[in-house]
Coordinates of C-alpha atoms in Angstrom, one line a residue:
X1 CA 91.0 113.9 91.1
X2 CA 92.2 110.7 92.7
X3 CA 93.2 107.1 92.0
X4 CA 90.0 105.2 91.3
X5 CA 89.0 101.6 90.7
X6 CA 85.6 101.2 89.2
X7 CA 83.6 98.1 88.6
X8 CA 80.2 97.9 86.9
X9 CA 78.0 94.9 86.1
X10 CA 74.5 93.9 84.8
X11 CA 72.7 92.4 87.8
X12 CA 69.6 91.2 85.9
X13 CA 71.8 89.0 83.7
X14 CA 73.3 87.2 86.8
X15 CA 71.6 84.2 88.5
X16 CA 71.5 84.0 92.3
X17 CA 73.6 80.8 92.3
X18 CA 76.3 82.4 90.1
X19 CA 76.4 85.4 92.4
X20 CA 76.6 83.4 95.6
X21 CA 79.4 81.3 94.3
X22 CA 81.3 84.4 93.3
X23 CA 80.8 86.0 96.7
X24 CA 82.2 82.9 98.4
X25 CA 85.2 83.0 96.1
X26 CA 85.9 86.7 96.9
X27 CA 86.3 85.7 100.5
X28 CA 89.3 83.6 99.5
X29 CA 91.1 86.7 98.3
X30 CA 89.8 88.7 101.3
X31 CA 91.4 86.3 103.7
X32 CA 94.7 86.0 101.7
X33 CA 95.7 89.7 102.3
X34 CA 95.5 91.8 105.4
X35 CA 92.7 94.0 104.2
X36 CA 91.4 96.4 106.8
X37 CA 88.0 98.0 107.6
X38 CA 86.7 100.4 110.2
X39 CA 84.4 99.2 113.0
X40 CA 82.9 101.1 115.9
X41 CA 83.2 99.7 119.4
X42 CA 81.3 100.8 122.5
X43 CA 83.3 102.0 125.4
X44 CA 80.8 102.8 128.0
X45 CA 78.8 105.8 126.7
X46 CA 81.4 106.4 124.0
X47 CA 82.1 104.8 120.7
X48 CA 85.7 104.5 119.4
X49 CA 86.7 103.7 115.8
X50 CA 89.0 100.8 115.2
X51 CA 91.0 99.9 112.1
X52 CA 90.5 96.1 112.0
X53 CA 91.0 93.1 109.8
X54 CA 88.3 93.0 107.2
X55 CA 86.0 90.1 107.3
X56 CA 82.7 88.7 106.0
X57 CA 79.9 90.5 108.0
X58 CA 77.2 87.9 108.3
X59 CA 74.8 89.7 110.6
X60 CA 71.8 89.1 108.3
X61 CA 71.5 87.6 104.8
X62 CA 70.0 90.8 103.4
X63 CA 72.8 93.0 104.9
X64 CA 75.7 90.5 104.6
X65 CA 78.7 92.1 103.0
X66 CA 82.4 92.7 103.2
X67 CA 84.1 96.1 103.1
X68 CA 87.8 97.2 102.8
X69 CA 89.4 100.6 103.1
X70 CA 93.1 99.8 103.4
X71 CA 95.5 97.2 104.9
X72 CA 97.1 96.3 108.2
X73 CA 100.6 96.1 106.9
X74 CA 101.1 99.6 105.7
X75 CA 98.3 101.0 108.0
X76 CA 97.3 103.3 105.2
X77 CA 93.6 104.2 104.7
X78 CA 91.7 105.4 101.7
X79 CA 88.1 105.0 100.6
X80 CA 85.9 101.9 101.1
X81 CA 85.2 99.1 98.6
X82 CA 82.1 97.1 99.5
X83 CA 80.5 93.9 98.1
X84 CA 77.0 92.9 99.1
X85 CA 76.0 89.3 99.4
X86 CA 72.4 90.1 98.4
X87 CA 72.1 90.4 94.6
X88 CA 68.8 92.2 95.0
X89 CA 70.6 95.1 96.5
X90 CA 72.0 95.9 93.1
X91 CA 68.9 94.9 91.1
X92 CA 66.8 97.5 93.0
X93 CA 68.8 100.3 91.2
X94 CA 68.5 98.8 87.7
X95 CA 66.1 97.5 85.0
X96 CA 66.2 94.5 82.8
X97 CA 67.9 94.9 79.4
X98 CA 68.3 93.0 76.2
X99 CA 72.1 93.8 76.1
X100 CA 74.2 90.7 75.8
X101 CA 77.5 92.4 76.8
X102 CA 78.3 95.1 79.4
X103 CA 80.3 96.9 76.7
X104 CA 77.1 97.5 74.8
X105 CA 75.6 99.0 77.9
X106 CA 78.7 101.2 78.5
X107 CA 78.4 102.6 75.0
X108 CA 74.9 103.8 75.6
X109 CA 74.2 107.4 76.8
X110 CA 74.3 107.8 80.6
X111 CA 70.5 108.1 80.8
X112 CA 70.0 104.9 78.9
X113 CA 72.3 102.8 81.1
X114 CA 69.4 101.3 83.1
X115 CA 70.8 97.8 83.5
X116 CA 74.2 98.6 84.9
X117 CA 75.0 98.9 88.6
X118 CA 78.2 100.0 90.2
X119 CA 79.9 97.6 92.7
X120 CA 83.1 99.7 93.1
X121 CA 83.5 103.4 92.5
X122 CA 86.1 104.6 95.1
X123 CA 89.6 105.9 95.4
X124 CA 92.5 103.8 96.6
X125 CA 94.7 106.9 96.3
X126 CA 97.5 104.5 95.3
X127 CA 97.7 102.9 98.7
X128 CA 99.2 99.4 98.9
X129 CA 95.8 97.7 98.9
X130 CA 95.2 99.1 95.3
X131 CA 96.6 96.0 93.6
X132 CA 94.6 93.7 95.8
X133 CA 91.3 95.6 95.3
X134 CA 92.1 95.4 91.6
X135 CA 92.5 91.6 91.9
X136 CA 89.0 91.4 93.6
X137 CA 87.5 93.5 90.8
X138 CA 89.2 91.3 88.1
X139 CA 87.9 88.2 89.8
X140 CA 84.3 89.6 89.7
X141 CA 84.7 90.6 86.0
X142 CA 86.1 87.2 85.1
X143 CA 83.4 85.2 86.8
X144 CA 80.6 87.4 85.6
X145 CA 81.8 87.9 82.0
X146 CA 80.6 89.3 79.7
X147 CA 78.3 91.2 82.1
X148 CA 81.0 92.9 84.3
X149 CA 83.8 95.3 83.6
X150 CA 86.5 97.0 85.6
X151 CA 88.1 100.3 84.7
X152 CA 89.9 103.1 86.4
X153 CA 93.4 104.3 87.3
X154 CA 95.4 101.2 86.7
X155 CA 97.8 99.9 84.0
X156 CA 98.1 96.5 82.3
X157 CA 101.2 95.9 84.3
X158 CA 99.3 96.4 87.5
X159 CA 96.6 94.1 86.3
X160 CA 99.2 91.4 85.6
X161 CA 100.5 91.9 89.1
X162 CA 97.0 91.5 90.5
X163 CA 96.4 88.4 88.4
X164 CA 99.6 86.8 89.4
X165 CA 98.8 87.1 93.0
X166 CA 95.1 86.0 92.7
X167 CA 95.9 83.0 90.5
X168 CA 97.9 81.4 93.3
X169 CA 94.8 81.5 95.5
X170 CA 91.7 80.8 93.4
X171 CA 91.0 77.5 91.5
X172 CA 90.6 79.0 88.0
X173 CA 92.9 81.8 86.7
X174 CA 91.6 85.3 86.2
X175 CA 91.3 87.0 82.9
X176 CA 92.8 90.3 82.1
X177 CA 90.3 93.2 82.2
X178 CA 88.7 93.5 78.8
X179 CA 89.4 97.2 78.7
X180 CA 93.2 96.6 78.7
X181 CA 93.0 93.6 76.3
X182 CA 92.9 95.3 72.9
X183 CA 92.1 92.3 70.8
X184 CA 89.3 91.0 73.0
X185 CA 87.8 94.5 73.5
X186 CA 87.8 95.3 69.7
X187 CA 86.3 91.9 68.9
X188 CA 83.5 92.3 71.5
X189 CA 82.7 95.9 70.4
X190 CA 82.6 94.7 66.8
X191 CA 79.6 92.5 67.6
X192 CA 77.3 95.5 67.9
X193 CA 79.3 98.5 66.5
X194 CA 81.1 99.4 63.2
X195 CA 82.7 102.3 61.4
X196 CA 83.1 105.6 63.3
X197 CA 80.9 104.4 66.2
X198 CA 83.4 101.5 66.8
X199 CA 86.4 103.8 66.7
X200 CA 84.8 106.3 69.1
X201 CA 83.7 103.6 71.5
X202 CA 87.1 101.9 71.5
X203 CA 89.0 105.2 72.0
X204 CA 86.7 106.4 74.7
X205 CA 86.5 103.3 76.8
X206 CA 90.1 101.9 76.3
X207 CA 91.9 101.8 79.7
X208 CA 95.4 101.5 78.3
X209 CA 97.9 104.0 76.8
X210 CA 96.3 106.4 74.2
X211 CA 99.0 105.6 71.6
X212 CA 98.1 101.9 71.8
X213 CA 94.5 102.7 71.2
X214 CA 95.4 104.5 68.0
X215 CA 97.7 101.8 66.9
X216 CA 95.0 99.2 67.2
X217 CA 92.4 101.3 65.4
X218 CA 94.7 102.3 62.6
X219 CA 95.8 98.7 62.0
X220 CA 92.2 97.3 62.2
X221 CA 90.5 99.6 59.8
X222 CA 92.7 101.8 57.6
X223 CA 89.7 102.9 55.5
X224 CA 88.1 104.6 58.5
X225 CA 91.3 105.9 60.0
X226 CA 91.6 109.3 58.3
X227 CA 87.9 110.1 58.6
X228 CA 87.9 109.4 62.3
X229 CA 91.2 111.3 62.9
X230 CA 89.7 114.3 61.2
X231 CA 86.6 114.2 63.4
X232 CA 88.9 114.2 66.5
X233 CA 90.9 117.2 65.3
X234 CA 87.7 119.1 64.6
X235 CA 86.9 119.0 68.3
X236 CA 89.5 121.7 68.8
X237 CA 89.7 125.4 67.7
X238 CA 93.4 125.8 67.6
X239 CA 96.4 123.7 66.6
X240 CA 98.1 124.8 69.9
X241 CA 95.7 123.1 72.2
X242 CA 97.0 120.2 74.4
X243 CA 94.5 117.8 73.0
X244 CA 95.6 118.5 69.4
X245 CA 99.3 118.1 70.3
X246 CA 98.5 114.7 71.9
X247 CA 96.7 113.6 68.7
X248 CA 99.7 114.8 66.6
X249 CA 102.1 112.8 68.9
X250 CA 100.0 109.7 68.7
X251 CA 99.8 110.0 64.9
X252 CA 103.5 110.5 64.6
X253 CA 104.3 107.7 67.0
X254 CA 102.1 105.2 65.1
X255 CA 102.4 106.3 61.5
X256 CA 105.4 108.7 61.3
X257 CA 103.7 110.2 58.2
X258 CA 104.3 114.0 58.6
X259 CA 103.0 114.8 55.1
X260 CA 99.6 113.1 55.6
X261 CA 99.3 114.7 59.1
X262 CA 99.8 118.2 57.6
X263 CA 97.2 117.4 54.9
X264 CA 94.6 116.3 57.5
X265 CA 95.2 119.3 59.8
X266 CA 95.4 122.0 57.2
X267 CA 94.2 121.0 53.8
X268 CA 91.4 118.4 53.9
X269 CA 88.0 120.2 53.7
X270 CA 86.5 117.8 56.2
X271 CA 89.2 118.7 58.8
X272 CA 89.8 121.7 61.0
X273 CA 91.8 123.6 58.3
X274 CA 94.4 125.0 60.7
X275 CA 96.8 127.7 59.6
X276 CA 99.9 126.1 58.1
X277 CA 102.2 128.4 60.1
X278 CA 100.3 127.7 63.3
X279 CA 100.4 124.0 62.5
X280 CA 104.2 124.1 61.8
X281 CA 104.9 126.0 65.0
X282 CA 102.7 123.6 67.1
X283 CA 104.6 120.6 65.6
X284 CA 107.7 121.9 67.5
X285 CA 105.8 121.4 70.8
X286 CA 105.7 117.6 70.0
X287 CA 109.5 117.6 70.0
X288 CA 109.4 115.5 66.8
X289 CA 112.3 117.6 65.4
X290 CA 114.5 117.2 68.5
X291 CA 117.1 114.5 68.8
X292 CA 116.1 112.1 71.5
X293 CA 119.2 112.8 73.6
X294 CA 117.9 116.3 74.0
X295 CA 115.0 115.3 76.2
X296 CA 116.6 112.4 78.1
X297 CA 116.0 114.5 81.3
X298 CA 112.3 113.6 81.0
X299 CA 113.3 110.0 82.0
X300 CA 113.5 111.3 85.5
X301 CA 109.7 111.9 85.5
X302 CA 108.7 108.5 84.1
X303 CA 106.5 106.5 86.5
X304 CA 106.9 102.7 86.9
X305 CA 103.8 101.2 85.2
X306 CA 103.5 98.4 87.8
X307 CA 103.3 100.8 90.7
X308 CA 100.0 102.4 91.5
X309 CA 99.8 106.1 90.9
X310 CA 99.3 108.9 93.4
X311 CA 97.3 112.1 93.5
X312 CA 100.6 114.0 93.7
X313 CA 101.6 112.1 90.6
X314 CA 98.4 113.1 88.8
X315 CA 99.0 116.8 89.5
X316 CA 102.6 116.4 88.4
X317 CA 101.5 114.8 85.1
X318 CA 99.1 117.7 84.5
X319 CA 101.9 120.2 85.0
X320 CA 104.2 118.2 82.7
X321 CA 101.6 118.0 80.0
X322 CA 101.0 121.7 80.1
X323 CA 104.7 122.6 79.4
X324 CA 106.3 119.4 78.2
X325 CA 103.7 117.7 76.1
X326 CA 106.4 116.4 73.8
X327 CA 107.8 114.1 76.4
X328 CA 105.6 111.4 75.0
X329 CA 107.1 111.5 71.5
X330 CA 108.7 108.3 70.2
X331 CA 109.5 109.5 66.7
X332 CA 112.4 111.6 65.4
X333 CA 112.3 113.5 62.1
X334 CA 115.4 115.5 61.4
X335 CA 114.6 119.2 61.2
X336 CA 115.7 119.8 57.6
X337 CA 113.7 116.8 56.5
X338 CA 110.6 118.0 58.3
X339 CA 111.0 121.5 56.9
X340 CA 111.3 120.2 53.4
X341 CA 107.9 118.5 53.7
X342 CA 106.2 121.6 55.2
X343 CA 107.6 124.1 52.6
X344 CA 106.7 121.7 49.7
X345 CA 103.1 121.5 51.0
X346 CA 102.8 125.2 51.8
X347 CA 105.2 127.1 49.5
X348 CA 103.5 130.5 50.0
X349 CA 104.4 130.4 53.7
X350 CA 107.9 129.1 53.2
X351 CA 109.8 131.9 54.9
X352 CA 107.5 132.3 57.9
X353 CA 107.3 128.5 58.5
X354 CA 111.1 128.2 58.4
X355 CA 111.6 131.2 60.7
X356 CA 109.0 130.1 63.2
X357 CA 110.1 126.4 63.3
X358 CA 113.8 127.1 63.6
X359 CA 113.1 129.6 66.5
X360 CA 110.8 127.2 68.3
X361 CA 113.2 124.3 68.0
X362 CA 116.1 126.4 69.2
X363 CA 114.0 127.5 72.2
X364 CA 113.1 123.9 73.2
X365 CA 116.7 122.8 72.7
X366 CA 118.0 125.5 75.0
X367 CA 115.4 124.8 77.7
X368 CA 116.0 121.1 77.7
X369 CA 119.7 121.4 77.5
X370 CA 119.6 123.6 80.6
X371 CA 117.4 121.0 82.3
X372 CA 119.9 118.3 81.4
X373 CA 122.7 120.3 82.9
X374 CA 120.9 121.1 86.1
X375 CA 119.8 117.4 86.5
X376 CA 123.5 116.3 86.1
X377 CA 124.5 118.8 88.8
X378 CA 121.8 117.9 91.3
X379 CA 121.9 114.2 90.7
X380 CA 122.1 112.6 94.2
X381 CA 123.3 109.1 95.0
X382 CA 120.9 107.5 97.5
X383 CA 121.6 104.4 99.5
X384 CA 118.5 104.1 101.6
X385 CA 116.6 100.9 102.4
X386 CA 113.7 99.6 104.5
X387 CA 114.1 96.8 107.0
X388 CA 111.6 95.3 109.4
X389 CA 112.1 98.2 111.8
X390 CA 111.3 100.9 109.1
X391 CA 113.5 103.4 107.4
X392 CA 117.2 103.0 108.2
X393 CA 120.5 104.3 106.7
X394 CA 122.9 101.8 105.1
X395 CA 126.5 103.1 104.8
X396 CA 125.3 106.6 104.3
X397 CA 127.8 109.1 103.1
X398 CA 128.8 111.6 105.8
X399 CA 128.5 114.4 103.3
X400 CA 125.0 113.5 102.0
X401 CA 123.8 116.6 100.2
X402 CA 120.2 117.8 100.2
X403 CA 120.0 120.6 97.7
X404 CA 122.1 123.4 99.2
X405 CA 121.9 121.9 102.8
X406 CA 124.9 120.2 104.1
X407 CA 123.4 117.9 106.7
X408 CA 126.7 116.8 108.2
X409 CA 127.7 120.3 109.1
X410 CA 124.2 121.4 110.3
X411 CA 124.3 123.3 113.6
X412 CA 121.8 125.4 115.5
X413 CA 123.3 128.6 114.1
X414 CA 122.8 127.3 110.6
X415 CA 119.1 126.6 110.8
X416 CA 116.7 128.7 108.8
X417 CA 113.3 128.3 107.2
X418 CA 114.8 127.0 103.9
X419 CA 116.8 124.4 105.8
X420 CA 113.8 123.2 107.7
X421 CA 111.8 122.9 104.5
X422 CA 114.6 120.7 103.1
X423 CA 114.7 118.6 106.3
X424 CA 111.0 118.1 106.2
X425 CA 111.2 117.1 102.6
X426 CA 113.9 114.5 103.0
X427 CA 112.3 113.1 106.2
X428 CA 108.9 112.4 104.9
X429 CA 108.2 113.7 101.4
X430 CA 104.5 113.8 102.5
X431 CA 104.5 110.2 103.8
X432 CA 103.6 109.0 107.3
X433 CA 105.9 106.0 107.3
X434 CA 108.7 107.5 109.4
X435 CA 106.3 108.1 112.3
X436 CA 104.3 104.9 111.9
X437 CA 107.2 102.6 111.6
X438 CA 109.7 104.0 114.0
X439 CA 111.1 101.4 116.4
X440 CA 113.5 101.6 119.3
X441 CA 117.0 101.2 117.9
X442 CA 116.1 102.3 114.4
X443 CA 119.0 104.0 112.7
X444 CA 117.9 107.5 111.8
X445 CA 119.1 109.8 109.1
X446 CA 120.5 113.0 110.6
X447 CA 117.6 115.2 109.3
X448 CA 115.1 112.7 110.7
X449 CA 116.7 112.9 114.1
X450 CA 116.6 116.7 114.0
X451 CA 113.0 116.6 112.9
X452 CA 112.1 114.2 115.7
X453 CA 113.7 116.6 118.2
X454 CA 111.6 119.4 116.8
X455 CA 108.5 117.4 117.3
X456 CA 109.5 116.6 120.9
X457 CA 109.9 120.3 121.6
X458 CA 106.6 121.1 120.0
X459 CA 104.9 118.3 121.9
X460 CA 106.3 119.6 125.2
X461 CA 104.9 123.1 124.5
X462 CA 101.5 121.7 123.4
X463 CA 101.2 119.5 126.5
X464 CA 101.7 122.4 128.8
X465 CA 98.9 124.2 127.1
X466 CA 96.6 121.1 127.2
X467 CA 97.3 120.1 130.8
X468 CA 94.5 122.1 132.4
X469 CA 91.9 120.9 129.9
X470 CA 93.0 117.3 130.4
X471 CA 92.7 117.6 134.2
X472 CA 89.3 119.3 133.9
X473 CA 87.9 116.5 131.8
X474 CA 89.4 113.9 134.1
X475 CA 87.6 115.5 137.1
X476 CA 84.3 115.0 135.3
X477 CA 84.8 111.5 134.0
X478 CA 85.5 108.2 135.8
X479 CA 89.1 107.6 134.5
X480 CA 91.8 108.9 132.2
X481 CA 90.9 106.1 129.8
X482 CA 87.5 107.6 129.5
X483 CA 89.0 111.0 128.8
X484 CA 90.8 109.5 125.8
X485 CA 87.7 107.5 124.7
X486 CA 85.5 110.7 124.9
X487 CA 88.1 112.8 123.0
X488 CA 88.6 110.2 120.3
X489 CA 84.8 109.9 119.9
X490 CA 84.3 113.6 119.5
X491 CA 87.3 114.1 117.2
X492 CA 86.5 111.0 115.0
X493 CA 89.9 109.4 115.5
X494 CA 90.4 105.9 114.1
X495 CA 93.3 103.7 115.3
X496 CA 94.3 100.1 115.1
X497 CA 93.2 97.6 117.7
X498 CA 96.8 97.3 118.9
X499 CA 97.1 101.0 119.2
X500 CA 94.0 101.2 121.3
X501 CA 95.3 98.4 123.5
X502 CA 98.5 100.3 124.2
X503 CA 96.6 103.6 124.8
X504 CA 94.5 102.0 127.4
X505 CA 97.6 100.6 129.1
X506 CA 99.3 104.0 128.9
X507 CA 96.4 106.2 129.9
X508 CA 97.5 106.6 133.6
X509 CA 101.1 107.2 132.7
X510 CA 102.9 110.4 131.5
X511 CA 102.1 109.2 128.0
X512 CA 98.4 109.8 128.6
X513 CA 98.7 113.6 128.4
X514 CA 100.8 113.2 125.2
X515 CA 98.1 111.1 123.6
X516 CA 95.4 113.5 124.7
X517 CA 97.3 116.4 123.4
X518 CA 97.6 115.0 119.9
X519 CA 94.0 114.1 119.9
X520 CA 92.8 117.7 120.6
X521 CA 95.5 120.0 119.3
X522 CA 95.1 121.7 115.9
X523 CA 98.4 121.1 114.1
X524 CA 100.0 123.6 111.7
X525 CA 98.8 122.8 108.2
X526 CA 102.4 122.7 107.1
X527 CA 103.1 119.9 109.4
X528 CA 103.3 116.4 107.7
X529 CA 100.0 114.6 108.0
X530 CA 101.6 111.5 109.5
X531 CA 102.7 113.2 112.8
X532 CA 99.4 112.9 114.7
X533 CA 98.6 109.4 113.6
X534 CA 102.2 108.3 114.2
X535 CA 102.2 109.5 117.8
X536 CA 98.8 107.9 118.5
X537 CA 99.6 104.6 116.8
X538 CA 103.2 104.1 117.7
X539 CA 103.9 103.5 121.4
X540 CA 107.7 103.4 120.8
X541 CA 107.6 106.7 119.1
X542 CA 105.7 108.2 122.0
X543 CA 108.4 107.0 124.4
X544 CA 111.1 108.4 122.2
X545 CA 109.5 111.8 122.3
X546 CA 109.0 111.7 126.1
X547 CA 112.7 110.8 126.4
X548 CA 113.7 113.7 124.2
X549 CA 111.6 116.1 126.2
X550 CA 113.6 115.2 129.3
X551 CA 116.9 115.8 127.4
X552 CA 117.8 119.4 128.4
X553 CA 120.5 119.8 125.8
X554 CA 118.0 118.9 123.0
X555 CA 115.3 121.2 124.3
X556 CA 117.8 124.1 124.7
X557 CA 119.0 123.6 121.1
X558 CA 115.5 123.7 119.6
X559 CA 114.5 126.6 121.9
X560 CA 117.4 128.6 120.6
X561 CA 116.3 127.9 117.0
X562 CA 112.7 128.8 117.9
X563 CA 113.9 132.1 119.4
X564 CA 115.9 132.9 116.2
X565 CA 112.8 132.2 114.1
X566 CA 110.6 134.4 116.2
X567 CA 113.3 137.1 116.1
X568 CA 113.4 137.1 112.3
X569 CA 109.6 137.3 112.1
X570 CA 109.2 140.2 114.5

């Protein structure tokens, strides 16, 4: 599970000169965006990890490379993407082949793919550098075509975005990845495949929407269409399985021919011969018999195709697919019209089909109407924007509502576990940006302010517990800076160069103990992941927390809440 970008190529088909020219051109894109990488730096007998601007590492020709794992604008980090200057590095893992197109190599069995090496096979997790890594991969595919191919968790819209950025920098424009260019992909596959093998290869390797793959295949080769579709249905044992429902939806979206779909699923001897009643009931799960207005609520869950996905989004999609597979339907067949087709084809099951279908349609209508009603009741008007200083409020309503939590009226006596969960949700929603980008003078939402006060109280408690360990280490080392270097080295903490500069400056101040504390303390798993990194990265956030710790009124307020929580748990 993750947001991947993969790039494969055939190294034995590439000359050294072609590869070297490509490598130099990738450096143009590398320098045009604040890509970041991790480097180790010696600090006496310790090594600290720094998050630095990525660059061409020219130590030795055989080991020359560049590597990126995030960007210095968002400060977000994911997995590394690396390109070696030495072509032999990739040849050593492969053998020569007679294939004239990487698509031909991709279509071979895994054990037979001996002339294909991987350049990228890592996760961006949807971090901002995703689009720019995709641009690098597209540059490599374009310059090495037809011997390279990029695929993974990206859309055509994201590829267009990457191309638009890169075309402003390189001398010759980039091509779209072949696996999202249906005409080019089909034409290239047709050079060495035909019939069912061509259908299977296109459907399996296509990197675009599934319904588009079927539309292309059905339009290209009508004679093969039904036979191939039957073979896909026969992969499943039941008409109720998610994979079958997706095939039904794709057929209906593209062809709209319910009668032929019923024949393929239930009557054709070469097909799966599903029970007509089971087929009719499962059709209801496609929502083809529901008026489109019934499932308008599903628009809330649509993702913008030009924005990289997230792991959370992938999990959400899986959950939606399990219960709301029909959200992908684009065809409407009135219920009575659909029933007339089904009972004409299966007259012996007429009564049971009508009973089951009407009951299922009524159930989905009720569920979706309830969801529409709840969505209308819970619809919140948001007026939040980002400026250079981070997240700020712009003419926020005083009665901003967060579920059942009235933030404006929130007092110490009102705080409970559900409230705090709501506060945490609105503050971060799992993101680290609030902590990383806080600046002195930033206008805070009320729940953000309260959350910051809670962190200050927590930090004060933690610092009291860590003080003796801090002094003990200081007594054995030459300076408080060395204490922080040693702790960071042991804990594997990676920070930006700017953060390390400020940490060294603050080591002998009261902030030193705060920094040490958040290097060593084990935070509650429920605590948002950005807390630790925000405190270590952001000097202004540290100062804000130190100021709050000295505010007796704030500390008393949070202490009262903490006592109330302890009282309810005892």
